[in-house]
Tab-separated table of C-alpha atoms and ligand atoms in Angstrom:
chain	number	residue	atom	x	y	z
A	1	MET	CA	0.000	0.000	0.000
A	2	GLY	CA	0.978	3.619	-0.269
A	3	GLY	CA	1.786	6.093	-3.025
A	4	GLU	CA	3.572	9.408	-2.983
A	5	ILE	CA	2.766	12.496	-5.032
A	6	SER	CA	5.196	15.363	-5.242
A	7	GLY	CA	5.693	18.424	-7.431
A	8	LEU	CA	2.061	19.462	-7.220
A	9	ASP	CA	0.621	22.592	-5.581
A	10	LEU	CA	-2.918	21.696	-4.493
A	11	ARG	CA	-3.835	25.403	-4.391
A	12	SER	CA	-3.436	25.611	-8.160
A	13	LEU	CA	-6.098	22.976	-8.920
A	14	THR	CA	-9.467	23.976	-10.325
A	15	PRO	CA	-12.530	21.684	-10.252
A	16	GLU	CA	-11.727	20.810	-13.888
A	17	SER	CA	-8.049	19.936	-13.335
A	18	ALA	CA	-7.103	16.534	-14.746
A	19	GLU	CA	-4.860	16.024	-11.702
A	20	LEU	CA	-7.950	15.536	-9.505
A	21	GLU	CA	-8.903	12.412	-11.437
A	22	GLU	CA	-5.315	11.199	-11.165
A	23	ILE	CA	-5.361	11.759	-7.397
A	24	ARG	CA	-8.618	9.805	-7.082
A	25	ALA	CA	-7.233	6.945	-9.175
A	26	ALA	CA	-4.045	6.956	-7.076
A	27	ILE	CA	-6.099	6.646	-3.875
A	28	TYR	CA	-8.056	3.629	-5.152
A	29	ARG	CA	-4.933	2.011	-6.594
A	30	ASN	CA	-2.632	2.600	-3.599
A	31	LYS	CA	-5.257	2.747	-0.792
A	32	LEU	CA	-3.112	5.405	0.944
A	33	ILE	CA	-1.417	8.392	-0.649
A	34	VAL	CA	0.775	11.197	0.631
A	35	ILE	CA	0.904	14.481	-1.231
A	36	ARG	CA	4.146	16.172	-0.198
A	37	ASN	CA	5.165	19.753	0.540
A	38	GLN	CA	1.809	21.490	0.780
A	39	GLU	CA	1.394	24.697	2.756
A	40	LEU	CA	-2.344	25.104	2.881
A	41	THR	CA	-4.292	27.479	5.072
A	42	PRO	CA	-7.381	25.889	6.670
A	43	ALA	CA	-9.545	27.554	3.996
A	44	GLU	CA	-7.334	26.194	1.179
A	45	TYR	CA	-7.408	22.714	2.712
A	46	VAL	CA	-11.225	22.702	2.821
A	47	ASP	CA	-11.292	24.070	-0.696
A	48	PHE	CA	-9.086	21.233	-1.993
A	49	THR	CA	-11.298	18.554	-0.391
A	50	ARG	CA	-14.343	20.203	-1.940
A	51	LYS	CA	-12.752	19.753	-5.373
A	52	LEU	CA	-11.944	16.103	-4.635
A	53	GLY	CA	-15.377	15.168	-3.242
A	54	THR	CA	-17.823	16.286	-0.551
A	55	PRO	CA	-16.246	17.238	2.783
A	56	GLN	CA	-17.910	15.770	5.846
A	57	VAL	CA	-19.074	17.837	8.800
A	58	TYR	CA	-18.486	15.447	11.718
A	59	PHE	CA	-21.638	14.802	13.756
A	60	GLN	CA	-20.055	15.936	17.070
A	61	ASP	CA	-19.168	19.616	17.052
A	62	ASN	CA	-16.630	19.465	19.896
A	63	TYR	CA	-14.185	18.208	17.208
A	64	HIS	CA	-14.813	21.143	14.864
A	65	HIS	CA	-12.319	23.861	13.951
A	66	PRO	CA	-13.780	27.151	15.261
A	67	ASP	CA	-14.014	28.662	11.737
A	68	PHE	CA	-14.316	25.597	9.483
A	69	PRO	CA	-16.759	22.918	10.670
A	70	GLU	CA	-15.426	20.545	7.974
A	71	ILE	CA	-12.099	20.385	9.829
A	72	PHE	CA	-11.951	17.799	12.624
A	73	VAL	CA	-9.219	18.896	15.019
A	74	SER	CA	-7.114	16.320	16.898
A	75	SER	CA	-4.983	18.319	19.277
A	76	ASN	CA	-3.476	18.535	22.725
A	77	VAL	CA	-2.250	22.070	21.998
A	78	ASN	CA	-4.242	24.721	23.829
A	79	GLU	CA	-4.543	28.033	22.062
A	80	GLU	CA	-4.466	31.098	24.303
A	81	GLY	CA	-5.448	28.831	27.173
A	82	LYS	CA	-8.460	27.605	25.234
A	83	LYS	CA	-9.089	23.997	24.321
A	84	VAL	CA	-9.580	23.489	20.572
A	85	GLY	CA	-10.614	20.108	19.188
A	86	VAL	CA	-10.103	16.821	20.994
A	87	ALA	CA	-6.908	15.196	22.315
A	88	GLY	CA	-5.942	11.530	22.204
A	89	THR	CA	-8.071	10.543	19.216
A	90	GLY	CA	-7.932	7.235	17.373
A	91	HIS	CA	-5.528	5.185	19.522
A	92	TYR	CA	-7.330	1.969	18.525
A	93	TRP	CA	-7.837	0.083	15.261
A	94	HIS	CA	-10.810	1.458	13.383
A	95	THR	CA	-12.063	2.757	10.079
A	96	ASP	CA	-13.851	6.093	10.118
A	97	CYS	CA	-17.599	6.163	10.792
A	98	GLN	CA	-17.936	2.356	10.578
A	99	PHE	CA	-20.681	2.815	13.183
A	100	GLN	CA	-22.833	4.757	10.719
A	101	GLN	CA	-25.205	3.537	8.031
A	102	GLN	CA	-23.215	5.477	5.413
A	103	PRO	CA	-19.548	5.222	6.509
A	104	LEU	CA	-16.981	7.780	5.389
A	105	SER	CA	-15.264	6.911	2.086
A	106	LEU	CA	-11.988	8.828	2.363
A	107	THR	CA	-10.078	10.455	5.204
A	108	SER	CA	-7.410	13.098	4.789
A	109	ILE	CA	-5.040	14.392	7.428
A	110	SER	CA	-2.859	17.480	7.464
A	111	PRO	CA	-0.317	17.559	10.316
A	112	VAL	CA	-0.159	20.987	11.980
A	113	VAL	CA	2.108	20.373	14.992
A	114	ILE	CA	4.406	17.345	14.829
A	115	PRO	CA	6.039	16.145	18.055
A	116	GLN	CA	9.829	16.131	18.247
A	117	SER	CA	10.043	12.352	18.655
A	118	VAL	CA	7.747	10.841	16.032
A	119	ARG	CA	4.100	11.004	15.057
A	120	ALA	CA	2.676	8.318	12.846
A	121	THR	CA	-0.499	6.664	11.720
A	122	TYR	CA	-0.590	2.873	11.432
A	123	TYR	CA	-2.567	1.082	8.737
A	124	ILE	CA	-3.776	-2.432	7.927
A	125	ASP	CA	-4.882	-3.386	4.415
A	126	MET	CA	-8.090	-5.365	4.943
A	127	ALA	CA	-8.221	-6.615	1.344
A	128	LYS	CA	-4.870	-8.280	1.954
A	129	VAL	CA	-6.068	-9.609	5.325
A	130	TYR	CA	-9.169	-11.072	3.687
A	131	ARG	CA	-7.087	-12.843	1.045
A	132	ALA	CA	-4.796	-14.263	3.720
A	133	LEU	CA	-7.523	-15.463	6.124
A	134	PRO	CA	-7.157	-19.116	7.104
A	135	ASP	CA	-10.139	-21.303	6.114
A	136	GLU	CA	-11.552	-21.538	9.670
A	137	LEU	CA	-11.816	-17.720	9.826
A	138	LYS	CA	-12.966	-17.268	6.233
A	139	ILE	CA	-15.947	-19.547	6.969
A	140	LEU	CA	-16.940	-17.196	9.815
A	141	VAL	CA	-17.038	-14.073	7.649
A	142	ASP	CA	-18.154	-15.154	4.170
A	143	GLY	CA	-21.861	-14.322	3.849
A	144	SER	CA	-22.017	-12.937	7.425
A	145	THR	CA	-23.274	-9.626	8.720
A	146	MET	CA	-21.424	-7.703	11.422
A	147	ILE	CA	-22.705	-5.250	14.006
A	148	HIS	CA	-20.732	-2.056	14.724
A	149	GLY	CA	-21.024	0.698	17.304
A	150	GLY	CA	-18.839	3.606	18.381
A	151	ASN	CA	-20.441	4.499	21.683
A	152	ASN	CA	-17.696	3.336	24.023
A	153	ARG	CA	-15.308	5.704	22.194
A	154	TYR	CA	-17.323	8.732	23.235
A	155	LYS	CA	-15.093	11.583	24.474
A	156	VAL	CA	-16.463	13.179	27.614
A	157	GLN	CA	-17.057	16.944	27.339
A	158	PRO	CA	-17.189	19.698	29.958
A	159	SER	CA	-20.976	19.817	29.503
A	160	ASP	CA	-21.167	16.165	30.696
A	161	VAL	CA	-20.300	17.023	34.303
A	162	ASP	CA	-23.006	15.640	36.633
A	163	LYS	CA	-24.328	13.246	33.971
A	164	SER	CA	-24.255	9.538	34.785
A	165	LEU	CA	-22.519	7.043	32.489
A	166	GLN	CA	-25.960	5.564	31.797
A	167	GLN	CA	-27.239	8.930	30.568
A	168	LEU	CA	-24.268	9.235	28.207
A	169	ILE	CA	-24.781	5.666	26.915
A	170	ASP	CA	-28.501	6.321	26.358
A	171	TYR	CA	-27.715	9.582	24.547
A	172	MET	CA	-25.180	7.938	22.230
A	173	ASN	CA	-27.477	4.979	21.529
A	174	GLU	CA	-30.101	7.456	20.489
A	175	ILE	CA	-27.929	9.472	18.085
A	176	VAL	CA	-25.724	6.667	16.702
A	177	PRO	CA	-27.455	3.312	17.282
A	178	PRO	CA	-25.459	0.186	16.270
A	179	VAL	CA	-25.488	-0.584	12.529
A	180	LYS	CA	-25.041	-3.684	10.379
A	181	HIS	CA	-22.757	-4.122	7.363
A	182	PRO	CA	-21.578	-7.207	5.460
A	183	ALA	CA	-18.453	-8.739	7.027
A	184	VAL	CA	-16.893	-8.784	3.572
A	185	ILE	CA	-17.470	-5.766	1.342
A	186	THR	CA	-16.804	-5.282	-2.365
A	187	HIS	CA	-15.120	-2.038	-3.382
A	188	PRO	CA	-17.295	-0.056	-5.823
A	189	VAL	CA	-14.330	0.964	-8.009
A	190	THR	CA	-11.708	-1.782	-7.861
A	191	LYS	CA	-14.235	-4.598	-7.134
A	192	GLU	CA	-11.711	-5.981	-4.641
A	193	LYS	CA	-13.124	-7.715	-1.560
A	194	ALA	CA	-12.104	-6.595	1.920
A	195	LEU	CA	-12.857	-7.750	5.443
A	196	TYR	CA	-14.832	-4.919	7.042
A	197	MET	CA	-14.344	-5.080	10.793
A	198	SER	CA	-12.204	-3.416	13.481
A	199	SER	CA	-11.487	-4.087	17.130
A	200	GLY	CA	-12.380	-0.423	17.779
A	201	PHE	CA	-15.944	-0.529	16.528
A	202	THR	CA	-17.079	-4.076	15.660
A	203	MET	CA	-19.341	-5.679	18.266
A	204	GLY	CA	-19.944	-9.088	16.723
A	205	ILE	CA	-21.356	-11.306	14.003
A	206	GLU	CA	-25.125	-11.326	13.706
A	207	GLY	CA	-26.691	-14.614	14.809
A	208	LEU	CA	-23.847	-15.918	17.013
A	209	THR	CA	-24.217	-16.331	20.786
A	210	TYR	CA	-22.239	-14.090	23.136
A	211	GLU	CA	-19.690	-16.863	23.792
A	212	GLU	CA	-19.362	-17.733	20.089
A	213	ASN	CA	-18.821	-14.064	19.286
A	214	GLN	CA	-16.192	-13.606	21.979
A	215	LYS	CA	-14.194	-16.458	20.468
A	216	ALA	CA	-14.748	-15.472	16.826
A	217	MET	CA	-13.940	-11.797	17.345
A	218	ARG	CA	-10.767	-12.540	19.318
A	219	ALA	CA	-9.513	-14.881	16.590
A	220	LEU	CA	-10.329	-12.407	13.810
A	221	PHE	CA	-8.799	-9.403	15.610
A	222	ASP	CA	-5.662	-11.364	16.524
A	223	PHE	CA	-5.157	-12.440	12.922
A	224	THR	CA	-5.883	-8.968	11.504
A	225	GLU	CA	-3.608	-7.093	13.893
A	226	ARG	CA	-0.534	-9.302	13.399
A	227	GLU	CA	2.600	-7.231	13.093
A	228	GLU	CA	3.235	-8.429	9.552
A	229	HIS	CA	-0.006	-6.685	8.444
A	230	VAL	CA	0.844	-3.290	9.941
A	231	HIS	CA	2.202	-0.426	7.835
A	232	MET	CA	3.436	2.788	9.492
A	233	HIS	CA	3.403	6.241	7.935
A	234	SER	CA	5.445	8.833	9.897
A	235	TRP	CA	4.134	12.331	9.421
A	236	ASP	CA	6.266	14.968	7.729
A	237	LYS	CA	5.628	18.691	7.626
A	238	GLY	CA	3.652	19.550	4.485
A	239	ASP	CA	2.079	16.086	4.070
A	240	ILE	CA	-1.514	15.766	2.993
A	241	ILE	CA	-2.313	12.136	3.750
A	242	ILE	CA	-5.406	10.557	2.171
A	243	TRP	CA	-6.693	6.983	2.488
A	244	ASP	CA	-9.651	4.846	1.517
A	245	ASN	CA	-11.619	3.688	4.563
A	246	ARG	CA	-13.078	0.754	2.648
A	247	PHE	CA	-9.682	-0.922	2.537
A	248	LEU	CA	-7.700	0.390	5.482
A	249	LEU	CA	-7.937	0.178	9.223
A	250	HIS	CA	-5.908	2.856	10.960
A	251	LYS	CA	-4.843	3.960	14.407
A	252	SER	CA	-2.822	6.876	15.708
A	253	SER	CA	0.553	6.506	17.402
A	254	GLN	CA	0.816	7.179	21.144
A	255	LEU	CA	2.304	10.480	22.176
A	256	PRO	CA	5.215	10.482	24.663
A	257	PRO	CA	4.328	12.454	27.844
A	258	GLY	CA	4.773	16.213	27.418
A	259	GLU	CA	4.852	16.140	23.601
A	260	LYS	CA	2.447	18.190	21.511
A	261	SER	CA	0.565	17.077	18.432
A	262	LYS	CA	-2.078	18.746	16.335
A	263	SER	CA	-3.649	17.739	13.059
A	264	TYR	CA	-6.526	18.699	10.855
A	265	ARG	CA	-8.635	15.909	9.421
A	266	ILE	CA	-11.238	16.265	6.711
A	267	GLY	CA	-13.497	13.365	5.866
A	268	ILE	CA	-14.384	13.223	2.171
A	269	TYR	CA	-17.327	11.416	0.601
A	270	ASP	CA	-16.431	10.339	-2.917
A	271	ALA	CA	-18.922	9.783	-5.736
A	272	TYR	CA	-19.388	6.055	-5.052
A	273	PRO	CA	-21.449	4.005	-2.614
A	274	PHE	CA	-19.312	2.785	0.305
A	275	TYR	CA	-19.620	-0.792	-0.960
A	276	ILE	CA	-21.560	-2.563	-3.652
A	277	GLY	CA	-25.070	-3.254	-2.385
A	278	ILE	CA	-25.136	-0.798	0.562
A	279	LYS	CA	-28.609	0.347	1.572
A	280	ASN	CA	-29.225	3.983	0.683
A	281	GLU	CA	-30.839	5.014	3.931
B	1	AKG	C1	-8.837	9.549	13.008
B	1	AKG	O1	-8.972	10.770	12.821
B	1	AKG	O2	-9.777	8.750	12.883
B	1	AKG	C2	-7.538	9.010	13.391
B	1	AKG	O3	-7.475	7.921	13.893
B	1	AKG	C3	-6.367	9.843	13.096
B	1	AKG	C4	-5.093	9.066	13.003
B	1	AKG	C5	-3.947	9.840	13.577
B	1	AKG	O4	-4.170	10.888	14.170
B	1	AKG	O5	-2.815	9.351	13.446
């Protein structure tokens, strides 16, 4: 996985630029791309994603950039004593918005503050994992439906003081109830098949008992998360990183104590259904 684009100034693209189609093709072909040496203002970054597809406005506004709701801010850097965005995001294997009926097609990240040590995002190619599944695991997923939920990843906010955990769980169940997707999805462009599950969001296989699910999920997560499947991309200043959530699981690297990290993420819906056969509701 992984492709690199250099020698391109994203600010110079117009909606008609042929390069946009090449970028899209590179994303589907490589699953993850890095466009090097960009110096975009927040407005220019949003503008670029609008040319590539439809930027997402994340459903929880505590993540939003104060001036650009399309920008999801992951940051432990306080600005003028004020908290902006959310710290400690994504330290678990997941694929964005898997807990929604219409998951997010593409995710882009623009590093803003990079710690001195290292800041990276880890990836797993789930098409490759699916192809490599041993028969006893393949039997579990072929033709199965999986249930996903994101509620236990909820980030507590100042306005939650005095609320009970039960109230927060009830609230999240109301706004993002668990959803079902096929365990194996077919990519709408490449037609490749990929295992669509993550230890961050997947709750189980429909129709199995609790005990059967515990065993099946453990075996599937252990196989998926083997070291040999993990690819690391270390952030560099000027990177615009874009990946396809249909293929890739990702998780963020841990931050050493005292280090600062800030990034802007924009989710992008492309022109295709998330997978072939997804319900349009
Ligand atoms: C997310 O935004 O979903 C992430 O997990 C970001 C990954 C990262 O910050 O390295």
